[in-house]
Coordinates of C-alpha atoms and ligand atoms in Angstrom, one line a residue:
M1 CA -12.8 -44.3 20.6
S2 CA -9.1 -43.8 20.4
S3 CA -6.5 -45.4 22.8
A4 CA -4.4 -42.3 22.1
I5 CA -6.1 -40.5 25.1
R6 CA -3.4 -38.9 27.2
L7 CA -4.2 -38.2 30.8
E8 CA -1.7 -35.4 31.0
D9 CA -3.6 -33.4 28.3
Y10 CA -6.3 -33.0 30.9
D11 CA -4.1 -32.3 33.8
V12 CA -4.6 -35.8 35.2
S13 CA -1.4 -37.2 36.5
P14 CA -0.5 -40.9 36.0
I15 CA 1.0 -40.8 39.5
T16 CA -1.5 -38.8 41.5
G17 CA -4.6 -38.7 39.2
F18 CA -6.8 -35.7 39.9
L19 CA -4.6 -34.7 42.8
P20 CA -1.7 -32.4 41.8
E21 CA 1.6 -34.1 41.3
E22 CA 3.5 -31.1 42.7
P23 CA 3.4 -30.9 46.5
A24 CA 1.0 -28.2 47.7
L25 CA 2.7 -25.1 49.1
T26 CA 2.5 -24.5 52.8
R27 CA 3.0 -20.7 52.2
L28 CA 3.0 -18.4 49.2
P29 CA 6.6 -17.6 48.5
N30 CA 6.1 -14.1 47.2
P31 CA 6.1 -11.6 50.2
Y32 CA 3.5 -9.6 48.3
Y33 CA 0.9 -12.2 49.6
E34 CA 2.1 -12.0 53.3
P35 CA -1.1 -10.2 54.3
W36 CA -3.1 -13.3 53.3
E37 CA -0.6 -15.7 55.0
R38 CA -0.6 -13.6 58.1
I39 CA -4.4 -13.8 58.4
N40 CA -4.1 -17.6 57.7
D41 CA -1.5 -18.0 60.5
N42 CA -4.3 -17.2 63.0
L43 CA -7.4 -18.2 61.0
Q44 CA -8.9 -20.4 63.7
A45 CA -8.2 -17.9 66.5
F46 CA -9.8 -15.1 64.4
I47 CA -12.9 -17.3 63.9
I48 CA -13.2 -18.2 67.6
T49 CA -12.7 -14.6 68.7
R50 CA -14.9 -13.2 65.9
K51 CA -12.1 -11.0 64.6
L52 CA -11.9 -12.3 61.1
W53 CA -14.3 -9.8 59.8
V54 CA -12.1 -6.8 60.9
Q55 CA -9.0 -8.6 59.8
V56 CA -10.3 -9.3 56.3
E57 CA -11.8 -5.9 55.8
K58 CA -8.4 -4.3 56.6
L59 CA -6.7 -6.3 53.9
P60 CA -5.5 -4.6 50.7
V61 CA -7.1 -5.8 47.5
L62 CA -4.2 -7.8 46.1
E63 CA -3.6 -8.5 42.4
T64 CA -3.3 -12.1 41.3
D65 CA -0.7 -11.5 38.6
Q66 CA 2.1 -12.3 41.0
L67 CA 1.0 -15.8 41.4
S68 CA 3.2 -17.4 38.8
T69 CA 2.9 -21.2 39.2
M70 CA -0.1 -23.5 39.5
P71 CA 0.8 -24.5 43.1
E72 CA 0.8 -20.8 44.0
K73 CA -2.6 -20.3 42.3
R74 CA -4.1 -23.3 44.0
R75 CA -2.8 -22.2 47.5
A76 CA -4.2 -18.7 46.8
F77 CA -7.6 -20.1 45.8
T78 CA -7.7 -22.3 48.9
L79 CA -6.8 -19.5 51.2
L80 CA -9.5 -17.2 49.8
A81 CA -12.0 -20.0 49.9
F82 CA -11.3 -20.5 53.7
F83 CA -11.4 -16.8 54.4
A84 CA -14.7 -16.4 52.4
H85 CA -16.5 -19.2 54.1
A86 CA -15.3 -18.2 57.5
Y87 CA -16.3 -14.7 56.8
I88 CA -19.9 -15.7 55.8
W89 CA -20.5 -18.6 58.2
G90 CA -18.1 -18.0 61.0
D91 CA -20.8 -16.6 63.1
R92 CA -24.2 -18.2 62.5
H93 CA -25.9 -15.6 64.5
D94 CA -24.8 -12.9 62.2
V95 CA -24.5 -14.2 58.7
R96 CA -23.1 -11.6 56.2
D97 CA -24.6 -11.5 52.7
Y98 CA -21.6 -10.1 50.9
L99 CA -17.8 -10.8 50.5
P100 CA -15.6 -7.8 50.9
A101 CA -13.4 -6.7 48.0
P102 CA -10.1 -8.0 49.4
I103 CA -11.5 -11.5 49.2
A104 CA -14.0 -11.2 46.3
V105 CA -11.8 -9.4 43.7
P106 CA -8.8 -11.8 43.7
W107 CA -10.9 -14.8 44.2
V108 CA -13.2 -14.1 41.2
R109 CA -10.1 -13.4 39.0
L110 CA -8.4 -16.7 40.0
A111 CA -11.6 -18.7 39.6
D112 CA -12.1 -17.3 36.1
E113 CA -8.6 -18.1 35.2
M114 CA -8.9 -21.6 36.5
E115 CA -12.3 -22.1 35.0
M116 CA -13.9 -22.6 38.4
K117 CA -16.4 -20.9 40.6
P118 CA -15.4 -18.6 43.4
I119 CA -16.8 -20.9 46.2
I120 CA -15.3 -23.6 48.3
C121 CA -15.2 -26.9 46.5
S122 CA -13.7 -30.3 46.8
P123 CA -10.6 -29.4 44.8
S124 CA -9.7 -26.5 47.1
V125 CA -10.3 -28.3 50.5
V126 CA -9.2 -31.8 49.5
S127 CA -7.2 -32.0 46.3
W128 CA -4.9 -29.1 46.9
N129 CA -4.9 -29.3 50.7
W130 CA -2.7 -32.3 51.6
R131 CA 0.9 -33.3 51.8
K132 CA 2.7 -36.6 52.3
L133 CA 3.9 -37.2 55.8
D134 CA 6.9 -39.1 54.4
P135 CA 7.7 -37.9 50.8
E136 CA 9.4 -41.3 50.0
S137 CA 6.4 -43.4 51.0
P138 CA 3.3 -44.2 48.8
L139 CA 0.4 -41.8 48.5
E140 CA -2.2 -43.3 50.8
L141 CA -4.4 -42.4 53.8
D142 CA -1.9 -43.2 56.5
N143 CA 0.8 -41.2 54.7
M144 CA -1.3 -38.0 54.2
T145 CA -1.9 -34.9 56.3
V146 CA -4.0 -31.9 55.7
L147 CA -2.7 -28.3 55.5
Q148 CA -5.7 -26.2 56.1
T149 CA -8.9 -26.5 58.3
F150 CA -11.5 -24.1 59.7
T151 CA -11.6 -25.8 63.2
G152 CA -8.2 -27.2 63.7
S153 CA -9.9 -30.5 64.5
T154 CA -8.7 -33.9 63.6
D155 CA -12.3 -34.7 62.6
E156 CA -12.1 -32.0 59.9
A157 CA -8.7 -33.1 58.7
W158 CA -9.9 -36.7 58.5
F159 CA -13.0 -35.8 56.5
Y160 CA -10.8 -34.1 53.9
L161 CA -8.2 -36.9 54.0
I162 CA -10.7 -39.7 53.4
T163 CA -11.9 -38.0 50.2
G164 CA -8.4 -37.3 49.1
A165 CA -7.3 -40.9 49.9
V166 CA -10.3 -42.3 47.8
E167 CA -9.0 -40.2 44.9
A168 CA -5.5 -41.3 45.5
R169 CA -6.5 -45.0 45.5
A170 CA -8.4 -44.5 42.2
V171 CA -5.2 -43.5 40.4
E172 CA -4.4 -47.1 39.6
L173 CA -7.7 -47.2 37.6
F174 CA -7.1 -43.8 35.9
R175 CA -3.7 -45.1 34.7
R176 CA -5.5 -48.0 33.1
I177 CA -8.0 -45.9 31.1
P178 CA -5.9 -45.7 27.9
G179 CA -5.5 -49.5 28.3
I180 CA -9.2 -50.0 28.6
F181 CA -9.8 -48.0 25.5
E182 CA -7.1 -49.9 23.6
A183 CA -8.5 -53.3 24.8
I184 CA -12.0 -52.4 23.5
E185 CA -10.5 -51.1 20.2
K186 CA -8.5 -54.4 19.7
E187 CA -11.3 -56.5 21.1
D188 CA -8.7 -57.9 23.5
H189 CA -11.0 -59.6 26.1
Q190 CA -8.2 -61.0 28.2
A191 CA -6.7 -57.5 28.7
L192 CA -10.2 -56.2 29.4
V193 CA -10.9 -58.8 32.1
E194 CA -7.6 -57.9 33.7
H195 CA -8.3 -54.2 33.7
L196 CA -11.7 -54.7 35.1
G197 CA -10.3 -56.9 37.8
V198 CA -8.1 -54.1 38.9
F199 CA -11.1 -51.7 38.6
H200 CA -12.9 -54.0 41.0
A201 CA -10.1 -54.1 43.5
V202 CA -9.8 -50.3 43.4
L203 CA -13.5 -49.9 44.0
S204 CA -13.5 -52.3 46.9
D205 CA -10.5 -50.5 48.5
C206 CA -12.3 -47.1 48.0
T207 CA -15.3 -48.5 49.9
H208 CA -13.0 -49.7 52.6
I209 CA -11.3 -46.2 52.8
L210 CA -14.7 -44.5 52.9
E211 CA -15.8 -46.6 55.8
R212 CA -12.7 -45.5 57.7
M213 CA -14.5 -42.1 58.0
Y214 CA -15.9 -43.4 61.4
E215 CA -12.4 -43.9 62.8
Q216 CA -11.7 -40.2 63.4
C217 CA -14.6 -38.0 62.3
D218 CA -17.2 -37.6 64.9
P219 CA -20.7 -37.2 63.4
Y220 CA -21.7 -34.6 65.9
V221 CA -18.5 -32.5 65.2
F222 CA -19.0 -33.0 61.5
Y223 CA -22.6 -31.8 61.5
W224 CA -22.4 -28.9 63.8
K225 CA -18.9 -27.7 63.6
I226 CA -17.5 -28.6 60.1
H227 CA -20.4 -28.9 57.7
P228 CA -21.7 -25.4 58.3
F229 CA -18.5 -23.9 57.0
L230 CA -18.7 -25.8 53.8
A231 CA -22.3 -24.5 53.0
G232 CA -22.7 -22.5 49.8
W233 CA -25.0 -19.6 49.0
N234 CA -27.7 -21.2 47.0
N235 CA -31.1 -22.0 48.5
M236 CA -30.0 -20.6 51.8
K237 CA -32.9 -18.2 52.5
S238 CA -33.6 -19.7 55.9
A239 CA -29.9 -19.3 56.9
G240 CA -30.1 -15.6 56.1
L241 CA -29.0 -15.5 52.5
P242 CA -32.3 -15.2 50.5
H243 CA -30.6 -13.9 47.4
G244 CA -27.0 -15.3 47.7
V245 CA -23.9 -13.4 48.3
L246 CA -22.7 -10.1 46.8
Y247 CA -19.0 -10.1 45.7
H248 CA -18.0 -6.5 46.5
G249 CA -15.7 -4.8 44.0
V250 CA -16.8 -7.3 41.3
D251 CA -20.5 -7.3 41.0
D252 CA -21.5 -3.9 42.5
I253 CA -19.2 -1.6 40.6
D254 CA -20.9 1.7 40.0
M255 CA -23.9 0.7 41.9
D256 CA -25.6 2.5 44.9
P257 CA -25.3 0.3 48.0
D258 CA -29.0 0.7 48.5
D259 CA -30.0 -0.1 45.0
P260 CA -32.5 -2.9 45.1
C261 CA -31.1 -4.3 41.8
L262 CA -28.1 -5.4 43.8
N263 CA -30.0 -8.5 44.9
S264 CA -30.1 -9.7 41.3
R265 CA -26.2 -9.4 41.2
R266 CA -25.8 -11.6 44.2
R267 CA -24.1 -15.0 43.3
R268 CA -25.6 -18.3 44.3
Y269 CA -23.4 -21.3 44.3
A270 CA -23.7 -24.8 45.8
G271 CA -21.4 -25.6 48.7
G272 CA -18.5 -27.9 49.0
S273 CA -19.3 -31.6 48.3
A274 CA -17.2 -34.7 47.6
A275 CA -19.5 -35.0 44.6
Q276 CA -17.2 -32.4 43.1
A277 CA -14.3 -34.9 43.3
S278 CA -13.7 -36.5 40.0
G279 CA -13.1 -40.1 41.0
V280 CA -16.6 -41.3 41.5
H281 CA -17.7 -39.6 38.2
V282 CA -15.0 -41.6 36.4
F283 CA -16.3 -44.9 38.0
D284 CA -19.9 -44.1 36.7
I285 CA -18.7 -43.0 33.2
L286 CA -16.5 -46.0 32.6
L287 CA -19.3 -48.4 33.6
G288 CA -21.9 -46.5 31.7
V289 CA -24.0 -45.7 34.8
Q290 CA -26.7 -43.2 33.7
H291 CA -27.9 -40.6 36.1
Y292 CA -31.2 -38.6 35.8
P293 CA -32.5 -35.4 37.4
T294 CA -33.7 -36.1 41.0
G295 CA -37.3 -37.2 41.0
L296 CA -37.5 -38.1 37.3
S297 CA -39.4 -41.4 37.1
K298 CA -38.2 -44.2 34.9
T299 CA -40.9 -43.6 32.3
E300 CA -39.8 -40.0 32.0
R301 CA -36.3 -40.9 31.2
S302 CA -36.4 -40.6 27.5
D303 CA -33.4 -39.1 25.8
D304 CA -35.4 -35.9 25.1
K305 CA -36.5 -35.5 28.7
R306 CA -32.9 -36.1 29.8
K307 CA -31.4 -33.6 27.5
D308 CA -34.1 -31.1 28.5
A309 CA -33.4 -31.7 32.2
K310 CA -29.7 -31.4 31.4
L311 CA -30.2 -28.0 29.9
Q312 CA -32.1 -26.9 33.0
G313 CA -29.3 -28.0 35.2
G314 CA -31.5 -30.7 36.7
N315 CA -28.8 -33.3 37.0
F316 CA -27.0 -32.7 40.3
L317 CA -24.0 -34.8 39.4
E318 CA -23.5 -32.9 36.1
A319 CA -23.9 -29.6 38.0
M320 CA -21.2 -30.7 40.4
R321 CA -18.8 -31.0 37.4
T322 CA -19.0 -27.2 36.9
Y323 CA -17.2 -26.9 40.3
M324 CA -14.1 -28.8 39.0
P325 CA -11.1 -27.3 37.4
G326 CA -11.7 -26.9 33.6
P327 CA -9.3 -29.6 32.4
H328 CA -10.8 -32.2 34.7
R329 CA -14.3 -31.3 33.6
R330 CA -13.2 -31.7 30.0
F331 CA -11.6 -35.0 30.8
L332 CA -14.9 -36.3 32.1
E333 CA -16.7 -34.9 29.1
Y334 CA -14.2 -36.7 26.9
L335 CA -14.8 -39.9 28.6
D336 CA -18.6 -39.4 28.5
R337 CA -18.4 -39.0 24.7
N338 CA -16.0 -41.7 24.0
C339 CA -16.2 -44.6 26.5
R340 CA -18.3 -47.4 25.2
L341 CA -17.3 -50.1 27.7
R342 CA -20.8 -51.0 28.7
D343 CA -22.2 -51.2 25.1
Y344 CA -19.1 -53.3 24.2
V345 CA -19.7 -55.8 27.1
L346 CA -23.4 -55.9 26.3
T347 CA -22.7 -56.8 22.6
A348 CA -19.7 -59.1 23.2
T349 CA -21.6 -61.1 25.8
G350 CA -25.1 -61.1 24.1
A351 CA -26.9 -64.4 23.9
S352 CA -26.8 -64.8 20.1
V353 CA -23.0 -64.0 19.9
L354 CA -22.2 -66.5 22.6
D355 CA -24.4 -69.1 21.0
D356 CA -22.5 -68.7 17.7
L357 CA -19.2 -69.1 19.5
R358 CA -20.1 -71.9 21.8
V359 CA -19.1 -74.7 19.4
R360 CA -16.4 -73.0 17.5
D361 CA -14.6 -71.4 20.5
P362 CA -15.6 -72.5 24.0
A363 CA -12.6 -70.9 25.5
E364 CA -13.6 -67.5 24.1
V365 CA -17.2 -68.1 25.5
A366 CA -15.7 -68.7 28.9
L367 CA -13.6 -65.5 28.6
R368 CA -16.6 -63.4 27.6
T369 CA -18.6 -64.9 30.4
Q370 CA -15.8 -63.9 32.8
L371 CA -15.9 -60.4 31.2
L372 CA -19.6 -60.0 31.9
Q373 CA -19.1 -61.3 35.5
V374 CA -16.3 -58.9 36.3
Y375 CA -18.1 -56.0 34.7
N376 CA -21.2 -56.7 36.8
A377 CA -19.0 -57.1 39.9
C378 CA -17.7 -53.6 39.3
V379 CA -21.2 -52.2 39.0
A380 CA -22.1 -54.0 42.2
Q381 CA -19.1 -52.6 43.9
V382 CA -20.0 -49.0 42.9
R383 CA -23.4 -49.7 44.3
A384 CA -21.8 -51.0 47.6
F385 CA -19.8 -47.8 47.8
R386 CA -23.0 -45.8 47.5
D387 CA -24.8 -48.0 50.1
S388 CA -22.0 -47.4 52.5
H389 CA -22.1 -43.7 51.7
I390 CA -25.8 -43.5 52.3
K391 CA -25.3 -45.1 55.7
M392 CA -22.7 -42.5 56.4
V393 CA -25.0 -39.6 55.5
T394 CA -27.5 -41.1 57.9
R395 CA -25.0 -41.1 60.7
Y396 CA -23.4 -37.8 59.9
I397 CA -26.3 -35.7 58.8
V398 CA -29.7 -37.2 59.4
S399 CA -29.1 -38.3 63.0
P400 CA -27.4 -35.3 64.3
A401 CA -30.0 -33.1 62.7
R402 CA -32.7 -35.0 64.5
K403 CA -31.0 -34.8 67.8
G404 CA -30.6 -31.1 67.5
P405 CA -27.8 -28.7 68.6
S406 CA -26.3 -28.7 72.0
L407 CA -26.8 -25.7 74.2
V408 CA -23.4 -24.5 73.1
N409 CA -24.6 -24.3 69.5
M410 CA -27.7 -22.4 70.5
M411 CA -25.7 -19.7 72.4
T412 CA -24.8 -16.5 70.8
P413 CA -21.0 -16.0 70.9
Q414 CA -21.5 -13.1 73.2
A415 CA -23.6 -15.1 75.6
K416 CA -20.9 -17.8 75.7
Q417 CA -18.3 -15.1 76.6
D418 CA -20.7 -13.6 79.2
F419 CA -21.7 -16.6 81.0
R420 CA -20.4 -16.7 84.5
P421 CA -22.6 -18.5 87.0
S422 CA -23.0 -16.1 90.0
P423 CA -25.5 -15.6 92.7
P424 CA -28.7 -13.6 91.9
T425 CA -28.7 -9.9 92.7
T426 CA -32.4 -9.8 93.5
P427 CA -33.9 -12.3 95.8
I428 CA -36.6 -14.4 94.3
T429 CA -38.9 -16.6 96.4
P430 CA -39.2 -20.0 94.9
A431 CA -42.7 -21.2 94.0
P432 CA -43.9 -24.2 95.8
G433 CA -42.1 -27.3 94.6
Q434 CA -39.1 -25.3 93.3
L435 CA -35.6 -25.6 94.5
P436 CA -34.2 -22.7 96.4
L437 CA -32.5 -20.4 94.1
D438 CA -29.1 -20.8 95.6
D439 CA -29.2 -24.5 94.9
V440 CA -30.3 -23.7 91.3
V441 CA -27.3 -21.4 90.8
S442 CA -24.9 -23.9 92.2
D443 CA -26.5 -26.4 90.0
T444 CA -26.2 -24.3 86.8
P445 CA -23.2 -26.1 85.4
A446 CA -24.9 -29.4 85.9
V447 CA -28.1 -28.3 84.3
L448 CA -26.2 -26.9 81.3
E449 CA -24.3 -30.1 81.0
S450 CA -27.5 -32.1 81.2
M451 CA -28.9 -30.1 78.4
E452 CA -25.8 -30.7 76.4
S453 CA -26.0 -34.4 76.8
Q454 CA -29.7 -34.4 77.0
T455 CA -29.7 -36.5 80.1
P456 CA -31.0 -35.1 83.4
P457 CA -28.3 -34.5 86.0
E458 CA -28.4 -36.6 89.2
G459 CA -31.5 -35.7 91.3
I460 CA -33.3 -34.0 88.4
S461 CA -35.2 -36.9 86.9
N462 CA -38.1 -35.6 85.1
L463 CA -39.1 -33.0 82.6
S464 CA -40.9 -30.8 85.0
S465 CA -38.1 -30.5 87.5
R466 CA -35.7 -29.7 84.6
L467 CA -38.1 -27.1 83.5
T468 CA -38.2 -25.7 87.0
H469 CA -34.5 -25.3 86.9
L470 CA -34.7 -23.7 83.6
T471 CA -37.3 -21.3 84.8
S472 CA -35.2 -20.2 87.6
L473 CA -32.3 -19.8 85.4
F474 CA -34.3 -17.7 83.0
S475 CA -35.6 -15.6 86.0
L476 CA -32.0 -15.1 86.9
Q477 CA -31.5 -13.6 83.5
R478 CA -28.8 -16.1 82.8
L479 CA -30.3 -18.3 80.1
R480 CA -31.9 -15.2 78.5
N481 CA -28.5 -14.5 77.1
Y482 CA -28.3 -17.8 75.5
V483 CA -31.0 -17.4 73.0
V484 CA -31.9 -15.0 70.3
N485 CA -35.1 -13.4 71.1
E486 CA -37.1 -12.9 67.9
P487 CA -40.4 -14.1 66.7
I488 CA -40.5 -17.5 65.0
S489 CA -41.0 -17.3 61.3
P490 CA -44.2 -19.0 60.1
A491 CA -42.1 -20.5 57.2
L492 CA -39.9 -22.3 59.7
T493 CA -42.4 -24.0 61.9
P494 CA -41.8 -27.6 62.8
D495 CA -44.6 -28.5 60.5
S496 CA -42.9 -27.2 57.4
S497 CA -39.5 -28.6 58.4
S498 CA -38.2 -32.0 57.6
V499 CA -37.1 -32.4 61.2
D500 CA -39.5 -33.4 63.9
F501 CA -38.7 -30.5 66.3
S502 CA -41.6 -31.1 68.7
A503 CA -40.4 -34.5 69.7
H504 CA -37.0 -33.2 70.3
L505 CA -38.2 -30.2 72.2
H506 CA -39.6 -32.4 74.9
D507 CA -36.3 -34.2 75.1
S508 CA -34.2 -31.1 75.5
A509 CA -36.8 -29.3 77.6
I510 CA -37.1 -26.4 75.4
P511 CA -40.9 -25.7 75.3
S512 CA -42.5 -23.7 72.6
R513 CA -45.9 -22.8 71.1
H514 CA -45.6 -26.2 69.4
T515 CA -45.5 -28.0 72.7
P516 CA -48.7 -26.4 74.1
D517 CA -48.9 -28.2 77.4
V518 CA -45.5 -27.2 78.5
Y519 CA -45.9 -23.7 77.1
N520 CA -49.2 -23.0 78.9
N521 CA -47.9 -24.4 82.1
L522 CA -45.0 -22.1 82.0
Q523 CA -47.2 -19.1 81.2
S524 CA -49.4 -19.8 84.1
N525 CA -46.6 -19.9 86.6
P526 CA -45.8 -16.3 87.8
L527 CA -42.1 -17.2 88.2
S528 CA -41.9 -18.4 84.6
A529 CA -43.8 -15.5 83.1
G530 CA -41.9 -14.7 79.8
I531 CA -39.9 -17.9 79.8
A532 CA -42.1 -19.5 77.1
D533 CA -41.4 -16.6 74.8
Q534 CA -37.7 -16.9 75.5
C535 CA -38.0 -20.5 74.5
E536 CA -39.6 -19.5 71.3
G537 CA -36.4 -17.6 70.7
A538 CA -34.4 -20.7 71.3
L539 CA -36.5 -22.6 68.9
T540 CA -36.0 -19.9 66.2
L541 CA -32.3 -20.1 66.6
K542 CA -32.4 -23.8 66.6
T543 CA -34.4 -23.9 63.4
K544 CA -32.0 -21.4 61.9
S545 CA -29.0 -23.5 62.8
Q546 CA -30.7 -26.4 61.3
H547 CA -31.2 -24.6 58.1
V548 CA -27.6 -23.4 58.0
V549 CA -26.4 -27.0 58.1
G550 CA -29.1 -28.4 55.8
S551 CA -32.6 -29.7 55.8
G552 CA -31.7 -32.6 57.9
G553 CA -30.6 -34.6 54.9
T554 CA -34.1 -35.4 53.6
D555 CA -33.6 -34.1 50.0
A556 CA -30.1 -35.4 50.0
M557 CA -31.2 -38.9 50.9
K558 CA -33.8 -39.0 48.2
F559 CA -31.1 -38.0 45.7
L560 CA -28.6 -40.5 47.0
K561 CA -31.0 -43.4 46.9
Q562 CA -32.0 -42.6 43.3
V563 CA -28.3 -42.4 42.3
R564 CA -27.6 -45.7 44.1
D565 CA -30.7 -47.4 42.2
E566 CA -29.5 -45.9 38.9
T567 CA -26.1 -47.7 39.5
K568 CA -27.9 -51.0 39.9
E569 CA -29.7 -50.5 36.7
A570 CA -26.3 -50.5 34.8
Q571 CA -25.9 -54.3 35.6
I572 CA -26.2 -56.5 32.6
Q573 CA -28.4 -59.5 33.0
P574 CA -26.6 -62.7 31.7
M575 CA -28.6 -64.3 28.9
Ligands
LIG601 C1 -19.0 -37.6 56.6 C2 -19.0 -38.0 55.4 C3 -19.9 -37.6 54.2 C4 -21.1 -37.0 54.2 C5 -21.9 -36.6 55.5 C6 -21.5 -36.8 52.9 C7 -22.7 -36.3 52.5 C8 -23.1 -36.2 51.2 C9 -24.4 -35.6 50.8 C10 -25.4 -34.9 51.8 C11 -24.5 -35.7 49.5 C12 -25.6 -35.3 48.6 C13 -25.3 -34.1 47.7 C14 -24.7 -33.0 48.5 O1 -25.4 -32.3 49.3 O2 -23.5 -32.7 48.3 C15 -23.3 -36.4 49.0 C16 -23.1 -36.7 47.7 C17 -21.9 -37.4 47.3 N1 -20.9 -37.7 48.1 FE1 -20.7 -37.6 50.1 N2 -20.5 -37.4 52.1 C18 -19.5 -37.8 52.8 C19 -18.3 -38.4 52.4 C20 -18.0 -38.6 51.1 C21 -16.8 -39.2 50.6 C22 -15.6 -39.5 51.5 C23 -16.9 -39.3 49.3 C24 -16.0 -39.9 48.3 C25 -14.8 -39.8 48.2 C26 -18.2 -38.9 48.9 C27 -18.7 -38.8 47.7 C28 -20.0 -38.3 47.3 C29 -20.5 -38.4 45.9 C30 -19.8 -39.0 44.7 C31 -21.7 -37.8 45.9 C32 -22.7 -37.7 44.8 C33 -23.7 -38.8 44.9 C34 -23.3 -40.1 44.5 O3 -22.5 -40.2 43.5 O4 -23.6 -41.1 45.1 N3 -18.9 -38.5 50.0 N4 -22.5 -36.6 50.1

């Protein structure tokens, strides 16, 4: 290992680390790119009004050779990433399985040039997407703001900022990497203890910053409004992308649009994840934390198996490195190959070594014992970071997935626009026990609100009266518009899903074939004839939404817990 490692050789700044040192551009300076900037000026409005598709398709296919500086390239990449993900996921009721040439062509070119993949990633939404509020003040959370979001919400901005601020805080550690290498080379234990002390302080601050997520990012908003935009196009069959996404003008040149072989040309990429930010990778590598493919048992973790799994792309964290810019990836690879901190601490603090020294040099024994303690404290702190992160994933993914979407999320965009509570055109006689329809109509906003909050409005205290209201609303052809009426796919039944739909369905009063009592009851009531099938539609849509945003976090949790446990295994037992 050589202490001659120079961060700059890997595009890692001693001032801003993996974040670029040059401020991000707020607009591309060359007027040639004005068509992109003009779309971006109204991005959120175009998403809300569902006009982005048309806008993007009208764009010319711009060349990338007029992007002359790195900040320009980064801004262009980020703009295209936001356009692409808004184009694919902007309307979950109508997911497109291709990117039009005006996005795909320049994006693929830029990604190739930057040794990245044309998909949204942590570098594009976090590292290149901030500026300092006060340029003269330090780079830290309370002095950072975000340039670009899908939703315009403070929740989304905060989500990106927290990740950026963790990276920013870690810079103090990155700066010390050459020093850590040198201290090991020179066997300078005093210096090593000092470096690791700083490492520990950095880790503890990063955990604190992570936990500030709760201050301004609402889990519901994150899960239902932000997270879907960040999804990729791998394993997204249930969200409507069984084969991935076709990049028009790149992968379909000279092919008939109906050619079935086109599917094999579709690209599949993972979505944006903070696991693509380099900071936490550095923590692991420096401390010698080993990660294995998810589900690989301890006994299977021989070097051969590990290499095998590596070749098959089984290690998620390593796969995430392929979404980083080339120089950063190479920096991590360099560290991986050359950092031997853990082995060094293991040897320097081994029982026989310390026994030999005990009489000759008790001060050195004390120093080495301190070295072991501070090393272990760092490992424990990385574990604490991961524990905290797991709790966060529970609150931001698992819980909202269990609760299910609000009515607003189940409505088609058209239905949202169409909804105007108004009196019925055909008189319908209420069945015995039902409220008169006039009351129901005037109650509509309250019922909708109750479904949103999942609490019955005043006076409607039990499930059956809520269903009665629903029934009447359906009869009035109002709620019919809120659901997509298509048969439920056997592949998406609650049984095969990681989320317990049936329990939730009772709560939110959406009956289905899977809640037979309610379903049969509805079918036997003449006024509610047909409503059960409508509800099936709601369930289908709900299940679809669930799959767009993820499997309710079950797989992710398994992976995250394994990674957390692997961290613990790096601790060295004092002899
Ligand atoms: C609302 C907050 C967050 C949620 C819901 C969340 C969710 C997740 C999920 C589901 C994974 C599993 C892999 C994947 O699907 O990408 C993951 C992995 C990961 N996330 Fe987060 N994340 C959040 C914030 C952060 C932040 C702020 C950081 C760090 C700055 C971070 C760092 C990581 C890392 C390093 C991994 C890889 C696993 C590990 O090393 O423990 N996450 N995250």
